[in-house]
Amino acid sequence: ADIWSQKDRVVTEEEWLQKWEMGNIGFHKKQGHPLLQKYLDVLLNGRNGLRIFFPLCGKAVEMKWLADMGHSVVGVEVSEQALKEFFAEHNLPYCEEPVPEISGAKKLQSTSGNICLYCCSIYDLSSSIVGKFDGVWDRGALVAVNPCDRQRYASLMITLMEKNSSYLLVTVSYDPNKHKGPPFYVAESEIKSLFG
Ligand code: SAH
């Protein structure tokens, strides 16, 4: 397989917003991801009350699962519609406020306080704005990032991780000559070089 066939593919922010508007969101899993259940112990590693990050979160129901277990969840997503659908579909009241450090960004926070979703590009975030995390659930995130931005994405994620954090990553394996993505194909060797 030619792993380079997708390297110049770009999906713009505008195109993502359009997918949400059109309801073209085949990536959304209503039932939640079985691999999170399977590897939950690896993520938590016996710890309670973790700060868990959901990059490119969409309206992932796993955010509700982890919040209900007593963890504090932070997500980032460019589509405000996605975030509003998340709160609405779980009947969660929330409040909205600007993020002083990021022009145009909003923060949507559950009234209970344990789910905080940033509406902006992930590349606008830094640890001085969102802090560091004990765990990351990366599903539909690295594989949704434009191939040309992978290095930047991985470097940023590393800066957002606490020393003893765990990172669960879901990728997809297929012949990149046959589908244009997203999800993009990320070879295991590339994951190793991105994250070390
Ligand atoms: N992780 C989610 C969504 C996967 S689809 C899930 O498992 O269901 C990828 C999501 O990333 C889309 O909702 C898209 O709107 C969002 N997105 C794309 N580029 C982004 C960026 N630069 N910053 C934040 N969100 C982004």
JSON list of C-alpha atoms and ligand atoms in Angstrom, two decimals:
[
{"chain": "A", "resi": 1, "resn": "ALA", "atom": "CA", "xyz": [0.00, 0.00, 0.00]},
{"chain": "A", "resi": 2, "resn": "ASP", "atom": "CA", "xyz": [1.18, 3.49, -0.77]},
{"chain": "A", "resi": 3, "resn": "ILE", "atom": "CA", "xyz": [1.04, 5.22, 2.60]},
{"chain": "A", "resi": 4, "resn": "TRP", "atom": "CA", "xyz": [1.68, 8.56, 0.92]},
{"chain": "A", "resi": 5, "resn": "SER", "atom": "CA", "xyz": [-1.46, 8.63, -1.20]},
{"chain": "A", "resi": 6, "resn": "GLN", "atom": "CA", "xyz": [-3.34, 10.71, 1.39]},
{"chain": "A", "resi": 7, "resn": "LYS", "atom": "CA", "xyz": [-0.55, 13.02, 2.44]},
{"chain": "A", "resi": 8, "resn": "ASP", "atom": "CA", "xyz": [-1.88, 16.13, 0.67]},
{"chain": "A", "resi": 9, "resn": "ARG", "atom": "CA", "xyz": [-5.52, 15.64, 1.57]},
{"chain": "A", "resi": 10, "resn": "VAL", "atom": "CA", "xyz": [-7.02, 18.59, 3.43]},
{"chain": "A", "resi": 11, "resn": "VAL", "atom": "CA", "xyz": [-10.44, 18.80, 5.04]},
{"chain": "A", "resi": 12, "resn": "THR", "atom": "CA", "xyz": [-11.12, 22.42, 5.99]},
{"chain": "A", "resi": 13, "resn": "GLU", "atom": "CA", "xyz": [-12.87, 23.60, 9.13]},
{"chain": "A", "resi": 14, "resn": "GLU", "atom": "CA", "xyz": [-15.68, 24.83, 6.88]},
{"chain": "A", "resi": 15, "resn": "GLU", "atom": "CA", "xyz": [-16.12, 21.33, 5.47]},
{"chain": "A", "resi": 16, "resn": "TRP", "atom": "CA", "xyz": [-16.38, 19.87, 8.98]},
{"chain": "A", "resi": 17, "resn": "LEU", "atom": "CA", "xyz": [-19.01, 22.45, 9.94]},
{"chain": "A", "resi": 18, "resn": "GLN", "atom": "CA", "xyz": [-20.91, 21.53, 6.79]},
{"chain": "A", "resi": 19, "resn": "LYS", "atom": "CA", "xyz": [-20.83, 17.84, 7.68]},
{"chain": "A", "resi": 20, "resn": "TRP", "atom": "CA", "xyz": [-22.49, 18.70, 10.99]},
{"chain": "A", "resi": 21, "resn": "GLU", "atom": "CA", "xyz": [-25.06, 20.94, 9.32]},
{"chain": "A", "resi": 22, "resn": "MET", "atom": "CA", "xyz": [-25.95, 18.26, 6.78]},
{"chain": "A", "resi": 23, "resn": "GLY", "atom": "CA", "xyz": [-26.11, 15.56, 9.43]},
{"chain": "A", "resi": 24, "resn": "ASN", "atom": "CA", "xyz": [-23.33, 13.81, 7.53]},
{"chain": "A", "resi": 25, "resn": "ILE", "atom": "CA", "xyz": [-21.81, 12.38, 10.72]},
{"chain": "A", "resi": 26, "resn": "GLY", "atom": "CA", "xyz": [-21.40, 8.67, 10.12]},
{"chain": "A", "resi": 27, "resn": "PHE", "atom": "CA", "xyz": [-18.47, 8.77, 12.56]},
{"chain": "A", "resi": 28, "resn": "HIS", "atom": "CA", "xyz": [-20.73, 9.42, 15.54]},
{"chain": "A", "resi": 29, "resn": "LYS", "atom": "CA", "xyz": [-21.38, 6.29, 17.61]},
{"chain": "A", "resi": 30, "resn": "LYS", "atom": "CA", "xyz": [-24.65, 6.48, 19.52]},
{"chain": "A", "resi": 31, "resn": "GLN", "atom": "CA", "xyz": [-23.77, 3.47, 21.64]},
{"chain": "A", "resi": 32, "resn": "GLY", "atom": "CA", "xyz": [-20.30, 4.60, 22.58]},
{"chain": "A", "resi": 33, "resn": "HIS", "atom": "CA", "xyz": [-17.10, 2.84, 21.67]},
{"chain": "A", "resi": 34, "resn": "PRO", "atom": "CA", "xyz": [-16.58, -0.78, 22.80]},
{"chain": "A", "resi": 35, "resn": "LEU", "atom": "CA", "xyz": [-12.81, -0.25, 22.92]},
{"chain": "A", "resi": 36, "resn": "LEU", "atom": "CA", "xyz": [-13.16, 2.35, 25.67]},
{"chain": "A", "resi": 37, "resn": "GLN", "atom": "CA", "xyz": [-15.03, -0.18, 27.77]},
{"chain": "A", "resi": 38, "resn": "LYS", "atom": "CA", "xyz": [-12.44, -2.81, 26.96]},
{"chain": "A", "resi": 39, "resn": "TYR", "atom": "CA", "xyz": [-9.45, -0.63, 27.84]},
{"chain": "A", "resi": 40, "resn": "LEU", "atom": "CA", "xyz": [-11.00, 1.55, 30.56]},
{"chain": "A", "resi": 41, "resn": "ASP", "atom": "CA", "xyz": [-8.69, 0.03, 33.20]},
{"chain": "A", "resi": 42, "resn": "VAL", "atom": "CA", "xyz": [-5.65, 0.97, 31.13]},
{"chain": "A", "resi": 43, "resn": "LEU", "atom": "CA", "xyz": [-6.89, 4.55, 30.89]},
{"chain": "A", "resi": 44, "resn": "LEU", "atom": "CA", "xyz": [-7.72, 4.88, 34.57]},
{"chain": "A", "resi": 45, "resn": "ASN", "atom": "CA", "xyz": [-4.95, 2.70, 35.96]},
{"chain": "A", "resi": 46, "resn": "GLY", "atom": "CA", "xyz": [-6.71, 2.46, 39.31]},
{"chain": "A", "resi": 47, "resn": "ARG", "atom": "CA", "xyz": [-6.99, 6.22, 39.70]},
{"chain": "A", "resi": 48, "resn": "ASN", "atom": "CA", "xyz": [-10.10, 8.27, 40.58]},
{"chain": "A", "resi": 49, "resn": "GLY", "atom": "CA", "xyz": [-11.18, 11.78, 39.72]},
{"chain": "A", "resi": 50, "resn": "LEU", "atom": "CA", "xyz": [-8.99, 12.17, 36.65]},
{"chain": "A", "resi": 51, "resn": "ARG", "atom": "CA", "xyz": [-8.91, 15.02, 34.16]},
{"chain": "A", "resi": 52, "resn": "ILE", "atom": "CA", "xyz": [-9.60, 13.44, 30.81]},
{"chain": "A", "resi": 53, "resn": "PHE", "atom": "CA", "xyz": [-9.18, 15.13, 27.44]},
{"chain": "A", "resi": 54, "resn": "PHE", "atom": "CA", "xyz": [-11.25, 14.47, 24.30]},
{"chain": "A", "resi": 55, "resn": "PRO", "atom": "CA", "xyz": [-9.50, 16.07, 21.31]},
{"chain": "A", "resi": 56, "resn": "LEU", "atom": "CA", "xyz": [-11.82, 16.72, 18.31]},
{"chain": "A", "resi": 57, "resn": "CYS", "atom": "CA", "xyz": [-14.66, 15.49, 20.50]},
{"chain": "A", "resi": 58, "resn": "GLY", "atom": "CA", "xyz": [-17.75, 15.84, 18.31]},
{"chain": "A", "resi": 59, "resn": "LYS", "atom": "CA", "xyz": [-20.63, 14.76, 20.53]},
{"chain": "A", "resi": 60, "resn": "ALA", "atom": "CA", "xyz": [-18.93, 11.60, 21.75]},
{"chain": "A", "resi": 61, "resn": "VAL", "atom": "CA", "xyz": [-21.15, 9.89, 24.33]},
{"chain": "A", "resi": 62, "resn": "GLU", "atom": "CA", "xyz": [-18.04, 8.57, 26.09]},
{"chain": "A", "resi": 63, "resn": "MET", "atom": "CA", "xyz": [-17.67, 12.06, 27.59]},
{"chain": "A", "resi": 64, "resn": "LYS", "atom": "CA", "xyz": [-20.88, 11.45, 29.52]},
{"chain": "A", "resi": 65, "resn": "TRP", "atom": "CA", "xyz": [-19.73, 7.98, 30.60]},
{"chain": "A", "resi": 66, "resn": "LEU", "atom": "CA", "xyz": [-16.50, 9.26, 32.09]},
{"chain": "A", "resi": 67, "resn": "ALA", "atom": "CA", "xyz": [-18.14, 12.27, 33.73]},
{"chain": "A", "resi": 68, "resn": "ASP", "atom": "CA", "xyz": [-20.69, 9.94, 35.32]},
{"chain": "A", "resi": 69, "resn": "MET", "atom": "CA", "xyz": [-17.80, 7.90, 36.75]},
{"chain": "A", "resi": 70, "resn": "GLY", "atom": "CA", "xyz": [-16.58, 10.99, 38.58]},
{"chain": "A", "resi": 71, "resn": "HIS", "atom": "CA", "xyz": [-13.91, 12.20, 36.20]},
{"chain": "A", "resi": 72, "resn": "SER", "atom": "CA", "xyz": [-13.59, 15.70, 34.87]},
{"chain": "A", "resi": 73, "resn": "VAL", "atom": "CA", "xyz": [-13.93, 15.87, 31.09]},
{"chain": "A", "resi": 74, "resn": "VAL", "atom": "CA", "xyz": [-12.54, 18.52, 28.75]},
{"chain": "A", "resi": 75, "resn": "GLY", "atom": "CA", "xyz": [-13.21, 18.43, 25.00]},
{"chain": "A", "resi": 76, "resn": "VAL", "atom": "CA", "xyz": [-12.45, 20.60, 22.00]},
{"chain": "A", "resi": 77, "resn": "GLU", "atom": "CA", "xyz": [-14.47, 20.81, 18.81]},
{"chain": "A", "resi": 78, "resn": "VAL", "atom": "CA", "xyz": [-14.85, 23.36, 16.00]},
{"chain": "A", "resi": 79, "resn": "SER", "atom": "CA", "xyz": [-18.57, 22.73, 15.56]},
{"chain": "A", "resi": 80, "resn": "GLU", "atom": "CA", "xyz": [-20.73, 24.53, 18.10]},
{"chain": "A", "resi": 81, "resn": "GLN", "atom": "CA", "xyz": [-23.70, 22.56, 16.76]},
{"chain": "A", "resi": 82, "resn": "ALA", "atom": "CA", "xyz": [-21.98, 19.31, 17.82]},
{"chain": "A", "resi": 83, "resn": "LEU", "atom": "CA", "xyz": [-21.42, 20.58, 21.35]},
{"chain": "A", "resi": 84, "resn": "LYS", "atom": "CA", "xyz": [-24.97, 21.86, 21.72]},
{"chain": "A", "resi": 85, "resn": "GLU", "atom": "CA", "xyz": [-26.32, 18.55, 20.47]},
{"chain": "A", "resi": 86, "resn": "PHE", "atom": "CA", "xyz": [-24.17, 16.78, 23.07]},
{"chain": "A", "resi": 87, "resn": "PHE", "atom": "CA", "xyz": [-25.67, 18.73, 25.96]},
{"chain": "A", "resi": 88, "resn": "ALA", "atom": "CA", "xyz": [-29.20, 18.52, 24.55]},
{"chain": "A", "resi": 89, "resn": "GLU", "atom": "CA", "xyz": [-29.08, 14.78, 23.88]},
{"chain": "A", "resi": 90, "resn": "HIS", "atom": "CA", "xyz": [-27.99, 14.08, 27.45]},
{"chain": "A", "resi": 91, "resn": "ASN", "atom": "CA", "xyz": [-30.38, 16.63, 28.98]},
{"chain": "A", "resi": 92, "resn": "LEU", "atom": "CA", "xyz": [-27.46, 18.44, 30.57]},
{"chain": "A", "resi": 93, "resn": "PRO", "atom": "CA", "xyz": [-27.87, 22.09, 31.44]},
{"chain": "A", "resi": 94, "resn": "TYR", "atom": "CA", "xyz": [-24.81, 24.17, 30.58]},
{"chain": "A", "resi": 95, "resn": "CYS", "atom": "CA", "xyz": [-23.59, 27.71, 30.48]},
{"chain": "A", "resi": 96, "resn": "GLU", "atom": "CA", "xyz": [-21.59, 29.46, 27.83]},
{"chain": "A", "resi": 97, "resn": "GLU", "atom": "CA", "xyz": [-18.75, 31.93, 28.18]},
{"chain": "A", "resi": 98, "resn": "PRO", "atom": "CA", "xyz": [-16.02, 33.43, 26.02]},
{"chain": "A", "resi": 99, "resn": "VAL", "atom": "CA", "xyz": [-12.41, 32.29, 26.37]},
{"chain": "A", "resi": 100, "resn": "PRO", "atom": "CA", "xyz": [-10.41, 35.46, 26.97]},
{"chain": "A", "resi": 101, "resn": "GLU", "atom": "CA", "xyz": [-7.15, 33.97, 25.59]},
{"chain": "A", "resi": 102, "resn": "ILE", "atom": "CA", "xyz": [-8.69, 32.82, 22.29]},
{"chain": "A", "resi": 103, "resn": "SER", "atom": "CA", "xyz": [-10.57, 35.29, 20.13]},
{"chain": "A", "resi": 104, "resn": "GLY", "atom": "CA", "xyz": [-13.89, 33.93, 18.90]},
{"chain": "A", "resi": 105, "resn": "ALA", "atom": "CA", "xyz": [-13.73, 30.83, 21.09]},
{"chain": "A", "resi": 106, "resn": "LYS", "atom": "CA", "xyz": [-16.43, 29.76, 23.52]},
{"chain": "A", "resi": 107, "resn": "LYS", "atom": "CA", "xyz": [-16.45, 27.46, 26.48]},
{"chain": "A", "resi": 108, "resn": "LEU", "atom": "CA", "xyz": [-19.58, 25.41, 27.14]},
{"chain": "A", "resi": 109, "resn": "GLN", "atom": "CA", "xyz": [-19.63, 24.02, 30.63]},
{"chain": "A", "resi": 110, "resn": "SER", "atom": "CA", "xyz": [-22.15, 21.69, 32.25]},
{"chain": "A", "resi": 111, "resn": "THR", "atom": "CA", "xyz": [-23.82, 23.34, 35.21]},
{"chain": "A", "resi": 112, "resn": "SER", "atom": "CA", "xyz": [-22.56, 20.49, 37.36]},
{"chain": "A", "resi": 113, "resn": "GLY", "atom": "CA", "xyz": [-19.09, 21.63, 36.28]},
{"chain": "A", "resi": 114, "resn": "ASN", "atom": "CA", "xyz": [-17.52, 18.34, 35.29]},
{"chain": "A", "resi": 115, "resn": "ILE", "atom": "CA", "xyz": [-17.82, 18.63, 31.48]},
{"chain": "A", "resi": 116, "resn": "CYS", "atom": "CA", "xyz": [-16.12, 21.57, 29.84]},
{"chain": "A", "resi": 117, "resn": "LEU", "atom": "CA", "xyz": [-16.14, 21.80, 26.04]},
{"chain": "A", "resi": 118, "resn": "TYR", "atom": "CA", "xyz": [-14.14, 24.36, 24.10]},
{"chain": "A", "resi": 119, "resn": "CYS", "atom": "CA", "xyz": [-15.56, 25.50, 20.78]},
{"chain": "A", "resi": 120, "resn": "CYS", "atom": "CA", "xyz": [-12.43, 26.39, 18.78]},
{"chain": "A", "resi": 121, "resn": "SER", "atom": "CA", "xyz": [-9.67, 24.69, 16.86]},
{"chain": "A", "resi": 122, "resn": "ILE", "atom": "CA", "xyz": [-7.48, 22.37, 18.90]},
{"chain": "A", "resi": 123, "resn": "TYR", "atom": "CA", "xyz": [-4.49, 24.32, 17.59]},
{"chain": "A", "resi": 124, "resn": "ASP", "atom": "CA", "xyz": [-5.70, 27.33, 19.60]},
{"chain": "A", "resi": 125, "resn": "LEU", "atom": "CA", "xyz": [-5.28, 25.45, 22.89]},
{"chain": "A", "resi": 126, "resn": "SER", "atom": "CA", "xyz": [-2.26, 25.24, 25.14]},
{"chain": "A", "resi": 127, "resn": "SER", "atom": "CA", "xyz": [-1.62, 23.90, 28.63]},
{"chain": "A", "resi": 128, "resn": "SER", "atom": "CA", "xyz": [-1.77, 27.43, 30.02]},
{"chain": "A", "resi": 129, "resn": "ILE", "atom": "CA", "xyz": [-5.41, 27.62, 28.87]},
{"chain": "A", "resi": 130, "resn": "VAL", "atom": "CA", "xyz": [-6.69, 24.08, 29.53]},
{"chain": "A", "resi": 131, "resn": "GLY", "atom": "CA", "xyz": [-4.13, 22.67, 31.94]},
{"chain": "A", "resi": 132, "resn": "LYS", "atom": "CA", "xyz": [-2.70, 19.15, 31.65]},
{"chain": "A", "resi": 133, "resn": "PHE", "atom": "CA", "xyz": [-4.51, 15.82, 31.55]},
{"chain": "A", "resi": 134, "resn": "ASP", "atom": "CA", "xyz": [-4.23, 12.45, 33.25]},
{"chain": "A", "resi": 135, "resn": "GLY", "atom": "CA", "xyz": [-5.85, 10.64, 30.35]},
{"chain": "A", "resi": 136, "resn": "VAL", "atom": "CA", "xyz": [-6.69, 11.09, 26.68]},
{"chain": "A", "resi": 137, "resn": "TRP", "atom": "CA", "xyz": [-9.35, 9.34, 24.60]},
{"chain": "A", "resi": 138, "resn": "ASP", "atom": "CA", "xyz": [-8.27, 9.80, 20.98]},
{"chain": "A", "resi": 139, "resn": "ARG", "atom": "CA", "xyz": [-10.88, 8.26, 18.73]},
{"chain": "A", "resi": 140, "resn": "GLY", "atom": "CA", "xyz": [-11.65, 9.95, 15.42]},
{"chain": "A", "resi": 141, "resn": "ALA", "atom": "CA", "xyz": [-9.09, 12.61, 16.31]},
{"chain": "A", "resi": 142, "resn": "LEU", "atom": "CA", "xyz": [-5.54, 11.76, 15.11]},
{"chain": "A", "resi": 143, "resn": "VAL", "atom": "CA", "xyz": [-7.20, 9.99, 12.16]},
{"chain": "A", "resi": 144, "resn": "ALA", "atom": "CA", "xyz": [-9.29, 13.09, 11.40]},
{"chain": "A", "resi": 145, "resn": "VAL", "atom": "CA", "xyz": [-6.40, 15.54, 11.54]},
{"chain": "A", "resi": 146, "resn": "ASN", "atom": "CA", "xyz": [-5.09, 16.51, 8.11]},
{"chain": "A", "resi": 147, "resn": "PRO", "atom": "CA", "xyz": [-1.97, 14.45, 7.36]},
{"chain": "A", "resi": 148, "resn": "CYS", "atom": "CA", "xyz": [0.12, 17.64, 7.02]},
{"chain": "A", "resi": 149, "resn": "ASP", "atom": "CA", "xyz": [-0.87, 18.64, 10.59]},
{"chain": "A", "resi": 150, "resn": "ARG", "atom": "CA", "xyz": [-0.12, 15.34, 12.34]},
{"chain": "A", "resi": 151, "resn": "GLN", "atom": "CA", "xyz": [3.24, 16.37, 13.72]},
{"chain": "A", "resi": 152, "resn": "ARG", "atom": "CA", "xyz": [1.84, 19.60, 15.11]},
{"chain": "A", "resi": 153, "resn": "TYR", "atom": "CA", "xyz": [-1.12, 17.75, 16.60]},
{"chain": "A", "resi": 154, "resn": "ALA", "atom": "CA", "xyz": [1.04, 15.11, 18.30]},
{"chain": "A", "resi": 155, "resn": "SER", "atom": "CA", "xyz": [3.48, 17.69, 19.67]},
{"chain": "A", "resi": 156, "resn": "LEU", "atom": "CA", "xyz": [0.59, 19.68, 21.12]},
{"chain": "A", "resi": 157, "resn": "MET", "atom": "CA", "xyz": [-0.97, 16.57, 22.68]},
{"chain": "A", "resi": 158, "resn": "ILE", "atom": "CA", "xyz": [2.33, 15.73, 24.35]},
{"chain": "A", "resi": 159, "resn": "THR", "atom": "CA", "xyz": [2.43, 19.20, 25.93]},
{"chain": "A", "resi": 160, "resn": "LEU", "atom": "CA", "xyz": [-1.08, 18.64, 27.32]},
{"chain": "A", "resi": 161, "resn": "MET", "atom": "CA", "xyz": [-0.19, 15.43, 29.16]},
{"chain": "A", "resi": 162, "resn": "GLU", "atom": "CA", "xyz": [0.72, 15.02, 32.81]},
{"chain": "A", "resi": 163, "resn": "LYS", "atom": "CA", "xyz": [3.72, 12.86, 33.67]},
{"chain": "A", "resi": 164, "resn": "ASN", "atom": "CA", "xyz": [1.80, 9.70, 34.50]},
{"chain": "A", "resi": 165, "resn": "SER", "atom": "CA", "xyz": [-0.96, 10.05, 31.96]},
{"chain": "A", "resi": 166, "resn": "SER", "atom": "CA", "xyz": [-2.37, 7.39, 29.68]},
{"chain": "A", "resi": 167, "resn": "TYR", "atom": "CA", "xyz": [-3.41, 7.86, 26.07]},
{"chain": "A", "resi": 168, "resn": "LEU", "atom": "CA", "xyz": [-5.86, 5.56, 24.37]},
{"chain": "A", "resi": 169, "resn": "LEU", "atom": "CA", "xyz": [-5.65, 5.87, 20.61]},
{"chain": "A", "resi": 170, "resn": "VAL", "atom": "CA", "xyz": [-8.02, 4.28, 18.11]},
{"chain": "A", "resi": 171, "resn": "THR", "atom": "CA", "xyz": [-6.90, 4.11, 14.49]},
{"chain": "A", "resi": 172, "resn": "VAL", "atom": "CA", "xyz": [-8.26, 2.39, 11.43]},
{"chain": "A", "resi": 173, "resn": "SER", "atom": "CA", "xyz": [-6.45, 0.00, 9.16]},
{"chain": "A", "resi": 174, "resn": "TYR", "atom": "CA", "xyz": [-7.28, -0.08, 5.45]},
{"chain": "A", "resi": 175, "resn": "ASP", "atom": "CA", "xyz": [-5.74, 0.37, 2.02]},
{"chain": "A", "resi": 176, "resn": "PRO", "atom": "CA", "xyz": [-5.22, 4.15, 1.67]},
{"chain": "A", "resi": 177, "resn": "ASN", "atom": "CA", "xyz": [-5.28, 3.84, -2.13]},
{"chain": "A", "resi": 178, "resn": "LYS", "atom": "CA", "xyz": [-8.88, 2.74, -1.99]},
{"chain": "A", "resi": 179, "resn": "HIS", "atom": "CA", "xyz": [-10.40, 5.43, 0.25]},
{"chain": "A", "resi": 180, "resn": "LYS", "atom": "CA", "xyz": [-9.53, 9.08, 0.50]},
{"chain": "A", "resi": 181, "resn": "GLY", "atom": "CA", "xyz": [-10.47, 9.51, 4.18]},
{"chain": "A", "resi": 182, "resn": "PRO", "atom": "CA", "xyz": [-11.14, 10.82, 6.75]},
{"chain": "A", "resi": 183, "resn": "PRO", "atom": "CA", "xyz": [-10.61, 8.73, 8.73]},
{"chain": "A", "resi": 184, "resn": "PHE", "atom": "CA", "xyz": [-7.09, 8.77, 7.36]},
{"chain": "A", "resi": 185, "resn": "TYR", "atom": "CA", "xyz": [-4.78, 5.81, 7.50]},
{"chain": "A", "resi": 186, "resn": "VAL", "atom": "CA", "xyz": [-1.96, 6.31, 10.00]},
{"chain": "A", "resi": 187, "resn": "ALA", "atom": "CA", "xyz": [0.70, 3.63, 9.86]},
{"chain": "A", "resi": 188, "resn": "GLU", "atom": "CA", "xyz": [1.85, 2.16, 13.15]},
{"chain": "A", "resi": 189, "resn": "SER", "atom": "CA", "xyz": [5.43, 3.22, 12.39]},
{"chain": "A", "resi": 190, "resn": "GLU", "atom": "CA", "xyz": [4.24, 6.80, 12.06]},
{"chain": "A", "resi": 191, "resn": "ILE", "atom": "CA", "xyz": [2.39, 6.64, 15.38]},
{"chain": "A", "resi": 192, "resn": "LYS", "atom": "CA", "xyz": [5.64, 5.49, 16.99]},
{"chain": "A", "resi": 193, "resn": "SER", "atom": "CA", "xyz": [7.60, 8.33, 15.49]},
{"chain": "A", "resi": 194, "resn": "LEU", "atom": "CA", "xyz": [4.91, 10.89, 16.41]},
{"chain": "A", "resi": 195, "resn": "PHE", "atom": "CA", "xyz": [4.52, 9.85, 20.04]},
{"chain": "A", "resi": 196, "resn": "GLY", "atom": "CA", "xyz": [7.80, 8.09, 20.76]},
{"chain": "B", "resi": 1, "resn": "SAH", "atom": "N1", "xyz": [-14.06, 12.10, 18.32]},
{"chain": "B", "resi": 1, "resn": "SAH", "atom": "C1", "xyz": [-15.43, 12.23, 17.89]},
{"chain": "B", "resi": 1, "resn": "SAH", "atom": "C2", "xyz": [-15.60, 12.96, 16.54]},
{"chain": "B", "resi": 1, "resn": "SAH", "atom": "C3", "xyz": [-14.79, 12.41, 15.39]},
{"chain": "B", "resi": 1, "resn": "SAH", "atom": "S1", "xyz": [-14.97, 13.27, 13.85]},
{"chain": "B", "resi": 1, "resn": "SAH", "atom": "C4", "xyz": [-16.10, 10.88, 17.90]},
{"chain": "B", "resi": 1, "resn": "SAH", "atom": "O1", "xyz": [-15.45, 9.90, 18.26]},
{"chain": "B", "resi": 1, "resn": "SAH", "atom": "O2", "xyz": [-17.27, 10.79, 17.55]},
{"chain": "B", "resi": 1, "resn": "SAH", "atom": "C5", "xyz": [-13.77, 14.59, 13.98]},
{"chain": "B", "resi": 1, "resn": "SAH", "atom": "C6", "xyz": [-14.33, 15.84, 14.63]},
{"chain": "B", "resi": 1, "resn": "SAH", "atom": "O3", "xyz": [-13.30, 16.80, 14.72]},
{"chain": "B", "resi": 1, "resn": "SAH", "atom": "C7", "xyz": [-15.47, 16.53, 13.87]},
{"chain": "B", "resi": 1, "resn": "SAH", "atom": "O4", "xyz": [-16.56, 16.69, 14.73]},
{"chain": "B", "resi": 1, "resn": "SAH", "atom": "C8", "xyz": [-14.89, 17.88, 13.44]},
{"chain": "B", "resi": 1, "resn": "SAH", "atom": "O5", "xyz": [-15.86, 18.90, 13.44]},
{"chain": "B", "resi": 1, "resn": "SAH", "atom": "C9", "xyz": [-13.80, 18.11, 14.48]},
{"chain": "B", "resi": 1, "resn": "SAH", "atom": "N2", "xyz": [-12.63, 18.89, 14.08]},
{"chain": "B", "resi": 1, "resn": "SAH", "atom": "C10", "xyz": [-11.97, 18.85, 12.89]},
{"chain": "B", "resi": 1, "resn": "SAH", "atom": "N3", "xyz": [-10.88, 19.63, 12.91]},
{"chain": "B", "resi": 1, "resn": "SAH", "atom": "C11", "xyz": [-10.82, 20.17, 14.16]},
{"chain": "B", "resi": 1, "resn": "SAH", "atom": "C12", "xyz": [-9.90, 21.07, 14.80]},
{"chain": "B", "resi": 1, "resn": "SAH", "atom": "N4", "xyz": [-8.82, 21.55, 14.17]},
{"chain": "B", "resi": 1, "resn": "SAH", "atom": "N5", "xyz": [-10.13, 21.41, 16.08]},
{"chain": "B", "resi": 1, "resn": "SAH", "atom": "C13", "xyz": [-11.22, 20.93, 16.75]},
{"chain": "B", "resi": 1, "resn": "SAH", "atom": "N6", "xyz": [-12.12, 20.09, 16.18]},
{"chain": "B", "resi": 1, "resn": "SAH", "atom": "C14", "xyz": [-11.93, 19.72, 14.91]}
]
